[in-house]
PDB file of C-alpha atoms in Angstrom:
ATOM      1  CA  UNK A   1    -178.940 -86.319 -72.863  1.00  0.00           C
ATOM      2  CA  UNK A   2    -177.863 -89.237 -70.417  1.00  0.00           C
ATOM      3  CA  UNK A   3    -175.598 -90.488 -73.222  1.00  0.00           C
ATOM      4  CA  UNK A   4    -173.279 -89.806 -75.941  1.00  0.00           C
ATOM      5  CA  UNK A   5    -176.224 -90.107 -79.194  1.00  0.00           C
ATOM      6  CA  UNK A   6    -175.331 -90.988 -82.754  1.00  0.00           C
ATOM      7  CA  UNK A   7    -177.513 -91.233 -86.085  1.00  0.00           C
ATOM      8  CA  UNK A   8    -178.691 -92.830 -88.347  1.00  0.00           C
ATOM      9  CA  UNK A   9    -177.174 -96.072 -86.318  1.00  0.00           C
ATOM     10  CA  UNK A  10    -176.888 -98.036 -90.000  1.00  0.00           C
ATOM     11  CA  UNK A  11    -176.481 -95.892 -93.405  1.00  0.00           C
ATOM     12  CA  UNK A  12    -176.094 -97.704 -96.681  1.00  0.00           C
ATOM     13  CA  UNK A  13    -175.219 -95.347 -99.189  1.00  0.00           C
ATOM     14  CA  UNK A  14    -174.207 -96.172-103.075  1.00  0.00           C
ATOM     15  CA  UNK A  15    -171.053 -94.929-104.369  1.00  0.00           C
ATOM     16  CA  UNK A  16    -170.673 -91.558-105.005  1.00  0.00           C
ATOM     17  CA  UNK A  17    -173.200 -90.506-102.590  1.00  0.00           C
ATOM     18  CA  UNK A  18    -172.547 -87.858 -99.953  1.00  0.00           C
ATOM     19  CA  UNK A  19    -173.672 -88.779 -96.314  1.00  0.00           C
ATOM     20  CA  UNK A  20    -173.961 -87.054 -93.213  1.00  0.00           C
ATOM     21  CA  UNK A  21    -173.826 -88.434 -89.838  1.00  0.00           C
ATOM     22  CA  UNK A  22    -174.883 -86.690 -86.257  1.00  0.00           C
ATOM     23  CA  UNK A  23    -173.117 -86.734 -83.274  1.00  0.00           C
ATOM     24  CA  UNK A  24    -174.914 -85.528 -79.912  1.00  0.00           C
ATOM     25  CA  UNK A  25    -171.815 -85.466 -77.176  1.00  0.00           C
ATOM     26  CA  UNK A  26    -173.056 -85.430 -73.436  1.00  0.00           C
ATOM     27  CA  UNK A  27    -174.500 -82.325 -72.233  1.00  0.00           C
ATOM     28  CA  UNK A  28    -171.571 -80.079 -71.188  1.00  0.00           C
ATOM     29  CA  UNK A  29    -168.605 -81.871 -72.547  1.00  0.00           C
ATOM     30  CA  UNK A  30    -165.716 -79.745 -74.104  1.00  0.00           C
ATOM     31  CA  UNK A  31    -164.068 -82.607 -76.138  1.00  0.00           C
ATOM     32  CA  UNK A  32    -165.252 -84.388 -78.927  1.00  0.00           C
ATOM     33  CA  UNK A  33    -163.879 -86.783 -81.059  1.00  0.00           C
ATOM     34  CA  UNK A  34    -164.922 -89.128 -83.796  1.00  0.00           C
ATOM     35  CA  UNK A  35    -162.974 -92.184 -84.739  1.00  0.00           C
ATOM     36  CA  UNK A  36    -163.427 -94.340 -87.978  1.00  0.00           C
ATOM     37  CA  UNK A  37    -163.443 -98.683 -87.047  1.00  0.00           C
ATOM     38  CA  UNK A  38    -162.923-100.701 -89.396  1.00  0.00           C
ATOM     39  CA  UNK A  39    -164.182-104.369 -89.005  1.00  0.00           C
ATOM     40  CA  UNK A  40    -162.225-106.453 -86.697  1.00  0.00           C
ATOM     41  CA  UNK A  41    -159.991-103.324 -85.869  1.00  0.00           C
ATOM     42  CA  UNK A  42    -159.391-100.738 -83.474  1.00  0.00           C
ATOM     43  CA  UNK A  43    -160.578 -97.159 -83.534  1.00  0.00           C
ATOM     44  CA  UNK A  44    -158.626 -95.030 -85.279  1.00  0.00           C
ATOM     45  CA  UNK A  45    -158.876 -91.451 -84.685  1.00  0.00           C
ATOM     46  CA  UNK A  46    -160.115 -88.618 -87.026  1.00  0.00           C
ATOM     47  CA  UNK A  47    -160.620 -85.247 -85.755  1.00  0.00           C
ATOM     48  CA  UNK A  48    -160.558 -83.598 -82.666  1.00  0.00           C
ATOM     49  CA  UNK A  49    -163.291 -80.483 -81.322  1.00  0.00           C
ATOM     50  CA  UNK A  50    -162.617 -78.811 -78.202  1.00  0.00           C
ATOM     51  CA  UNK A  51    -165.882 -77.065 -77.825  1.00  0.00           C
ATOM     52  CA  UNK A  52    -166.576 -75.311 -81.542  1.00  0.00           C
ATOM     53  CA  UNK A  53    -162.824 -75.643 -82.886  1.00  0.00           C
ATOM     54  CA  UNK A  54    -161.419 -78.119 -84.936  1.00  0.00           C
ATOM     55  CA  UNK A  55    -158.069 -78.423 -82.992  1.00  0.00           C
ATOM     56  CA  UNK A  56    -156.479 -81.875 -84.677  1.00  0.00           C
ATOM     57  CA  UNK A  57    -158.021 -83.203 -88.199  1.00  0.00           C
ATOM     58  CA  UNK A  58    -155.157 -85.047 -88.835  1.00  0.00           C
ATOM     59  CA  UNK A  59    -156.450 -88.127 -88.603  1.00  0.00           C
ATOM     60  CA  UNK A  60    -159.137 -87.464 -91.902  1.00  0.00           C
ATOM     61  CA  UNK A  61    -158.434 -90.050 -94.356  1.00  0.00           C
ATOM     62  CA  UNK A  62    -159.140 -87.902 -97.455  1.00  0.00           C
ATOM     63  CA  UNK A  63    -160.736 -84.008 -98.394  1.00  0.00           C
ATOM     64  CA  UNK A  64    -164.036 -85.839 -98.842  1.00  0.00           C
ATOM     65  CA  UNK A  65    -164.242 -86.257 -95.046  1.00  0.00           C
ATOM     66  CA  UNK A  66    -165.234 -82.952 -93.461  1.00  0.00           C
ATOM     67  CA  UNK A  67    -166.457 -82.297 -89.685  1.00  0.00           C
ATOM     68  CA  UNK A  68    -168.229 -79.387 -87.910  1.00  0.00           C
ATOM     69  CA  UNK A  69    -169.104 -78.727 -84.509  1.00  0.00           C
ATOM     70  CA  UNK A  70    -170.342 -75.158 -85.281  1.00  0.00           C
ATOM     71  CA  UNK A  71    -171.926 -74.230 -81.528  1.00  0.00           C
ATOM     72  CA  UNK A  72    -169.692 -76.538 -79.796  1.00  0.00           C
ATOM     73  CA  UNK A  73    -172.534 -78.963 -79.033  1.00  0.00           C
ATOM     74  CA  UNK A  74    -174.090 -81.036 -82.158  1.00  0.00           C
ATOM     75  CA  UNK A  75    -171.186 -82.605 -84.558  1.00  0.00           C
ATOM     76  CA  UNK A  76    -171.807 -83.779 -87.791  1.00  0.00           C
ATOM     77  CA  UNK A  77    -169.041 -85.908 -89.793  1.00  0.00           C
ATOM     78  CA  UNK A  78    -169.541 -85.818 -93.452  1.00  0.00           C
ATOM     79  CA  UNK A  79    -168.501 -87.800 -96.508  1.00  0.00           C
ATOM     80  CA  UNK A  80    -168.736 -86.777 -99.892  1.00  0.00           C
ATOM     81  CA  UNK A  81    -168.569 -88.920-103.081  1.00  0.00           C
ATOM     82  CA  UNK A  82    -168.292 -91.785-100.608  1.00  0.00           C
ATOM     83  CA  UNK A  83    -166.285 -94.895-101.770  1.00  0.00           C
ATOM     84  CA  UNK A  84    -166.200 -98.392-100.730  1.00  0.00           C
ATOM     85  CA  UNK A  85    -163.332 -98.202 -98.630  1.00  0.00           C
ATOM     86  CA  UNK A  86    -165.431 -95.648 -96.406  1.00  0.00           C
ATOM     87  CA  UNK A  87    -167.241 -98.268 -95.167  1.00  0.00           C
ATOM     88  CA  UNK A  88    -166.934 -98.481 -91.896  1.00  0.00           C
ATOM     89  CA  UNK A  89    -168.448 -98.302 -88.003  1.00  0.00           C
ATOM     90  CA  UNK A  90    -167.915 -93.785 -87.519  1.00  0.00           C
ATOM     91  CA  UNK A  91    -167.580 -93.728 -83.863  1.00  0.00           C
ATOM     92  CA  UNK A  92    -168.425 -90.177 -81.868  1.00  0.00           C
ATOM     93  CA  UNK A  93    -166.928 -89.836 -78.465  1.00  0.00           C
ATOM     94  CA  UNK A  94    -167.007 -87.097 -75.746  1.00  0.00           C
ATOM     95  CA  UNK A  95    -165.420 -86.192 -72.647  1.00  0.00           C
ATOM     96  CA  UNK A  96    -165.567 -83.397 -70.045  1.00  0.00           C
ATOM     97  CA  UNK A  97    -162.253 -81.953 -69.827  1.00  0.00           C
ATOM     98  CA  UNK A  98    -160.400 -80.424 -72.884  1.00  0.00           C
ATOM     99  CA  UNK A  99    -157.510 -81.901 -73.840  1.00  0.00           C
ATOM    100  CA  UNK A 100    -154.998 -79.214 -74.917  1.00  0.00           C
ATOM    101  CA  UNK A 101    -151.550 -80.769 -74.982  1.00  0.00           C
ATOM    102  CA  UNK A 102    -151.953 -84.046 -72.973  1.00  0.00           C
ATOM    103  CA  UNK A 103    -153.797 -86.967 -72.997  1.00  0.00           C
ATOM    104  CA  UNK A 104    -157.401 -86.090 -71.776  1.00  0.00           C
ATOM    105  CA  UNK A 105    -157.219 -87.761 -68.046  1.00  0.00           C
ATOM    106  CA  UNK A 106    -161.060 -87.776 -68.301  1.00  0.00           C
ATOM    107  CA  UNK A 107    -162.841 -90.950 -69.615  1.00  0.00           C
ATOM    108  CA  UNK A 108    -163.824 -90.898 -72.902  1.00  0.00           C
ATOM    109  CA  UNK A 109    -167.604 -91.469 -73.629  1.00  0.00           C
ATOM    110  CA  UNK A 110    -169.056 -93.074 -76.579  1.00  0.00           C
ATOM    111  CA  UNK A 111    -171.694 -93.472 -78.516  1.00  0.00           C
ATOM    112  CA  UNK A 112    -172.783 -96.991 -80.423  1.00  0.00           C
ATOM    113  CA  UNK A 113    -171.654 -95.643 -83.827  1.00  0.00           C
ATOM    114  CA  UNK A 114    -172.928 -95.227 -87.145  1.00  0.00           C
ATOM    115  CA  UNK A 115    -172.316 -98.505 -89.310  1.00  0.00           C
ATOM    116  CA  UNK A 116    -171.801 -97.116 -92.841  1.00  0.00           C
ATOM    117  CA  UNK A 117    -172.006 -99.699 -95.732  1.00  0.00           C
ATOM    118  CA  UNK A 118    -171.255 -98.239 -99.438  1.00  0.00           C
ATOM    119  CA  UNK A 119    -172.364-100.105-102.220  1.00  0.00           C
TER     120      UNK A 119
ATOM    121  CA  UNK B   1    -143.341 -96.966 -84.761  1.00  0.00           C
ATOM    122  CA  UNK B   2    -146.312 -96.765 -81.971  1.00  0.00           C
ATOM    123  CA  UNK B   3    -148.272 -99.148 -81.613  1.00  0.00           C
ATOM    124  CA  UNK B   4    -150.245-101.724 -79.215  1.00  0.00           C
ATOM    125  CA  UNK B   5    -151.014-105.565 -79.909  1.00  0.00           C
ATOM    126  CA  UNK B   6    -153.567-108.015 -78.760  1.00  0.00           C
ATOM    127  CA  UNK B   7    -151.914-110.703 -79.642  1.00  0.00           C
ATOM    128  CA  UNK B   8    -155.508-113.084 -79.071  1.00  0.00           C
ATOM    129  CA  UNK B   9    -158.125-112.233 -81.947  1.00  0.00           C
ATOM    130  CA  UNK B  10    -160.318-114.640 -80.123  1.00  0.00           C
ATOM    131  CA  UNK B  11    -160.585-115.884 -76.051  1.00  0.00           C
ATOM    132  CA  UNK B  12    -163.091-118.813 -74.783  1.00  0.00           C
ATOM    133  CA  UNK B  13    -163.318-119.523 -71.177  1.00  0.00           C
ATOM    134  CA  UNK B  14    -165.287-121.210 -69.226  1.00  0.00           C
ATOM    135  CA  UNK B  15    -167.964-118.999 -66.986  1.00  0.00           C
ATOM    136  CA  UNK B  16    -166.112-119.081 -63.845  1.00  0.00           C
ATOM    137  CA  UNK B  17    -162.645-119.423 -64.987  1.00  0.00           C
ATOM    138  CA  UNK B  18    -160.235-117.224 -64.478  1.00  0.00           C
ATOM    139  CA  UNK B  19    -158.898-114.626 -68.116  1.00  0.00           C
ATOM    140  CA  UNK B  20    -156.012-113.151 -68.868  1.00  0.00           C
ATOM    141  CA  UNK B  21    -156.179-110.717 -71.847  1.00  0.00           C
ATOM    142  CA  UNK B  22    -152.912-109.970 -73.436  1.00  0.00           C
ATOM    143  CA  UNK B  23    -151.752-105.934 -74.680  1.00  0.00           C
ATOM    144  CA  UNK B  24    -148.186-105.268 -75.740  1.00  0.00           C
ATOM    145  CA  UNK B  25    -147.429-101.674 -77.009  1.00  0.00           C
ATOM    146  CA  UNK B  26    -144.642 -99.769 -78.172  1.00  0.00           C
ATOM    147  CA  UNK B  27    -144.386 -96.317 -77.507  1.00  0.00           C
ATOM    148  CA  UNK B  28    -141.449 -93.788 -77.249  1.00  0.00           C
ATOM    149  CA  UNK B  29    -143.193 -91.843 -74.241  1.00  0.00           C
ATOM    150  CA  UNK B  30    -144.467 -92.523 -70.855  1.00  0.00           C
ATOM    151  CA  UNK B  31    -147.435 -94.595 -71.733  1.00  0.00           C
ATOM    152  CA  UNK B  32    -151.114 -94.087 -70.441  1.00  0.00           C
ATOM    153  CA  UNK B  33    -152.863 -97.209 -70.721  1.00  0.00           C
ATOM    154  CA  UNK B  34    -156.559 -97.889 -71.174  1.00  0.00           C
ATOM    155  CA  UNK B  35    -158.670-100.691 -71.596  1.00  0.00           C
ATOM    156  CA  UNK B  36    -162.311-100.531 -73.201  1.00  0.00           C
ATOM    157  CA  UNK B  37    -164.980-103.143 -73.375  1.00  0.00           C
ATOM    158  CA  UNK B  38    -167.321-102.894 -76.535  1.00  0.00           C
ATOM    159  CA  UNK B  39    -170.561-105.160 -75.962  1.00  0.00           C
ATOM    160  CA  UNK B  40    -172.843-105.952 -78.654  1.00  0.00           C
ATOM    161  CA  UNK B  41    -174.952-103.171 -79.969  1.00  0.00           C
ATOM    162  CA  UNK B  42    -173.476-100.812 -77.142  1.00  0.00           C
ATOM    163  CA  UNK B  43    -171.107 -98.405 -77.475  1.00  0.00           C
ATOM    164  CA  UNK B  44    -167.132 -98.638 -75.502  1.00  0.00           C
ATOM    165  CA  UNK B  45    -167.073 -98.524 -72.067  1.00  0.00           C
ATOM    166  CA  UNK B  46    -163.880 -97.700 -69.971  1.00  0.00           C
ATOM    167  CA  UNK B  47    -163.036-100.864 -67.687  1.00  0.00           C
ATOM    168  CA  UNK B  48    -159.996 -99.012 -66.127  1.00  0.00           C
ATOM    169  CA  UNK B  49    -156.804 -96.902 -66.902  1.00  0.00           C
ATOM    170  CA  UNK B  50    -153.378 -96.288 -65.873  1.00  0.00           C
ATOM    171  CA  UNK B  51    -151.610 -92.844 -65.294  1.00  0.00           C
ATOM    172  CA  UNK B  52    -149.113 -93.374 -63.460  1.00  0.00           C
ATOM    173  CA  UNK B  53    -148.453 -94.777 -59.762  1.00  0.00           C
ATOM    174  CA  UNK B  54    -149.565 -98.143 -58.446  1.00  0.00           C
ATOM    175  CA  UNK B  55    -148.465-100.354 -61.697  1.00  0.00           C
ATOM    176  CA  UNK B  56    -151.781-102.593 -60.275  1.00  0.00           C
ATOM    177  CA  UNK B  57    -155.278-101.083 -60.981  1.00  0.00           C
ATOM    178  CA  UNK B  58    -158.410-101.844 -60.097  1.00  0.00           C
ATOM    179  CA  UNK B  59    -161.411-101.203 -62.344  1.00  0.00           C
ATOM    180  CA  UNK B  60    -165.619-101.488 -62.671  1.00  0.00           C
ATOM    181  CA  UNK B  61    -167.111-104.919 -63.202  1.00  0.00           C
ATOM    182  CA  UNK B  62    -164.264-106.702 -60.766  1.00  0.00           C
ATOM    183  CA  UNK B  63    -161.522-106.162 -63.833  1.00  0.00           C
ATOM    184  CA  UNK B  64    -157.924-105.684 -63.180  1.00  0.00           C
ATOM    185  CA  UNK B  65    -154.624-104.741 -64.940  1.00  0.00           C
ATOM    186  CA  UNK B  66    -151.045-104.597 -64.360  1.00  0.00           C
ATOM    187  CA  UNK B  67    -148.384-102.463 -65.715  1.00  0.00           C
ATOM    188  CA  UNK B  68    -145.506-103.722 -66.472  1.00  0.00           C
ATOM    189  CA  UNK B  69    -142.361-101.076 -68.150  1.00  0.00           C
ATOM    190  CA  UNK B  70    -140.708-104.110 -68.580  1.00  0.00           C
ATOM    191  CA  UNK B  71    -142.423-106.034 -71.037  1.00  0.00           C
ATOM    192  CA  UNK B  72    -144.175-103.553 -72.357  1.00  0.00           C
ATOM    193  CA  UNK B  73    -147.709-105.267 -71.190  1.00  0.00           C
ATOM    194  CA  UNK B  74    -150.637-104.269 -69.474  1.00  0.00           C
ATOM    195  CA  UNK B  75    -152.563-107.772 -69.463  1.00  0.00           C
ATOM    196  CA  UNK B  76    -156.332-107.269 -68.062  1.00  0.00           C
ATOM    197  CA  UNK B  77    -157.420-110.019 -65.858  1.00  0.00           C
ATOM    198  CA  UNK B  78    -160.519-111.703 -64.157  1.00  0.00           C
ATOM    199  CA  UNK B  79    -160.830-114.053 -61.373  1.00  0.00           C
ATOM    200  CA  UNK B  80    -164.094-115.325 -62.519  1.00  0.00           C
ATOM    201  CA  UNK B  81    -165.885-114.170 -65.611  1.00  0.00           C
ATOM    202  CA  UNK B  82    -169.711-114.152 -66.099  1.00  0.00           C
ATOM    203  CA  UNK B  83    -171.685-114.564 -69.095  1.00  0.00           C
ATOM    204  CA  UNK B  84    -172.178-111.312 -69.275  1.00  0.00           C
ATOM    205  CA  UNK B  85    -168.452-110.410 -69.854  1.00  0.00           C
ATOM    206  CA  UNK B  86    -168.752-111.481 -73.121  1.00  0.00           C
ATOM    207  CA  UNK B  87    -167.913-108.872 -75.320  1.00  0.00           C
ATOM    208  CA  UNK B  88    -164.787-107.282 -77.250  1.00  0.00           C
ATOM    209  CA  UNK B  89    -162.058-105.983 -75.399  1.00  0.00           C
ATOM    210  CA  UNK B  90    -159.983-103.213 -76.497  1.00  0.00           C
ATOM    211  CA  UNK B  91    -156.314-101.729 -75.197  1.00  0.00           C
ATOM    212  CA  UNK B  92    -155.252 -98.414 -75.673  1.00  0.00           C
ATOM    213  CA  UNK B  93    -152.429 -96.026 -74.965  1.00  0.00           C
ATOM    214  CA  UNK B  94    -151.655 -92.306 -75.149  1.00  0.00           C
ATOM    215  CA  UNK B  95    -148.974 -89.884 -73.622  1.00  0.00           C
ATOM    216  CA  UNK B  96    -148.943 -86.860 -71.858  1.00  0.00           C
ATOM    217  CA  UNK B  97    -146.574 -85.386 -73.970  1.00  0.00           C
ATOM    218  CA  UNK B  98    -148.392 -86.028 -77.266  1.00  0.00           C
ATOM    219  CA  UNK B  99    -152.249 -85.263 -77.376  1.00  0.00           C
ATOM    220  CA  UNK B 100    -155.562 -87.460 -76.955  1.00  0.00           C
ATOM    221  CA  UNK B 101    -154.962 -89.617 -80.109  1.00  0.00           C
ATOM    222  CA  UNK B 102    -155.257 -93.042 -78.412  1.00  0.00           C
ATOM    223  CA  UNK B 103    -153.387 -95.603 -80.149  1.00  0.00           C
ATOM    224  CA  UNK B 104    -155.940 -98.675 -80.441  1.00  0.00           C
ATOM    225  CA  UNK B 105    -155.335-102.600 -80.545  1.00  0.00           C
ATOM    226  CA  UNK B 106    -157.488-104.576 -82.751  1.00  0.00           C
ATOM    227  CA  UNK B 107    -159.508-106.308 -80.116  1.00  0.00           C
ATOM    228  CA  UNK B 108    -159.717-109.337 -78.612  1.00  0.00           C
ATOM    229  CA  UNK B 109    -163.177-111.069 -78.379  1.00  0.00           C
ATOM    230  CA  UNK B 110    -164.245-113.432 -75.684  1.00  0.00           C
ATOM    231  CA  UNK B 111    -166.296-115.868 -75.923  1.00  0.00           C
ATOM    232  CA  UNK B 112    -168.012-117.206 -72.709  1.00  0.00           C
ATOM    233  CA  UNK B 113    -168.789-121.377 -72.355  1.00  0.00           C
ATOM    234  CA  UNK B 114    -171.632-121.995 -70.306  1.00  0.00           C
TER     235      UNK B 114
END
């Protein structure tokens, strides 16, 4: 597609509910990344794919958080037994190059996010 | 500890005035510096970044920023903003000789005065 796509765009879950959310990167791009934003904060990174491997999860607040990209294309972040504190804007990003063990030099595409309110 | 402050939660300018947007960091490597601008409903856009070289870079939508080592800043500037620049703007750095986890400020939102 022309653009980095996410869904649903808003999710309101109740506690204790699992959710899944879709990430399609740009067409082509080796790097994928999803970052949690809180309100009135920055990004903060999660996990890392270059193409279908998992390379940094480091950044996944709990063991309920769990991402795939299982043919290196479609990403889906999911949250199980979700909390309040999950709530949050789950941002997907993509970008050309990989970015083995520097900072990707490529620009880093995003998509609008997936505003997740848990009740 | 790494990390980068926008010291303004909250900018208003006039539309035409000049901006200055403030980013501090503090990081133990040779810092790559990024700014993003997040408009409503859209998702973040890079305005410009700095690798290394000229310390004064040029980006899209007539943005600047300078590097400074000095004082740890890279401030973004505008000669002249439009309405349309109204958005939330967001610093970043990263280093070559850790990975692609950006370090993120927590925004600064400006507000445009007609």
């Amino acid at each position: 597609g022309a653009g980095v796509s996410q869904s649903p765009r808003y999710k309101v879950a109740k506690r204790g509910q699992d959710v899944a959310l879709r990430c399609d990167p740009i067409s082509g791009h080796v790097s994928l990344f999803w970052y949690q934003q809180a309100l009135g904060q920055g990004p903060e990174f999660l996990t890392y794919f270059q193409n279908e491997a998992q390379l940094d999860k480091s950044g996944l607040p709990s063991d309920r958080f769990f991402a795939e990209r299982p043919e290196g294309s479609v990403s889906t972040l999911k949250i199980q037994r979700t909390q309040q504190e999950d709530s949050a804007v789950y941002l997907c990003a993509s970008s050309l190059g990989a970015s083995g063990g520097g900072v990707n030099t490529g620009e880093l595409f995003f998509g609008e996010g997936s505003r997740l309110t848990v009740l | 500890a790494q990390s980068v402050t926008q010291p303004d939660i909250h900018i208003t300018v006039s539309e035409g005035a000049s901006l200055e947007l403030r980013c501090n960091y503090s990081y133990g490597a040779t810092p790559y510096l990024f700014w993003y601008v997040q408009s409503p409903g859209q998702g973040l856009q890079l305005l410009l970044k700095y690798f290394s070289g000229d310390t004064l870079v040029q980006g899209i939508k007539g943005f600047e920023a300078e590097f400074k080592r000095s004082q740890s800043s890279f401030n973004l500037r505008k000669p002249s903003v439009h309405w349309s620049d109204a958005a939330e703007y967001f610093c970043a750095v990263g280093a070559l000789d850790s990975n692609y986890q950006l370090i993120w400020g927590a925004g600064t939102k400006l507000i445009i005065k007609p």
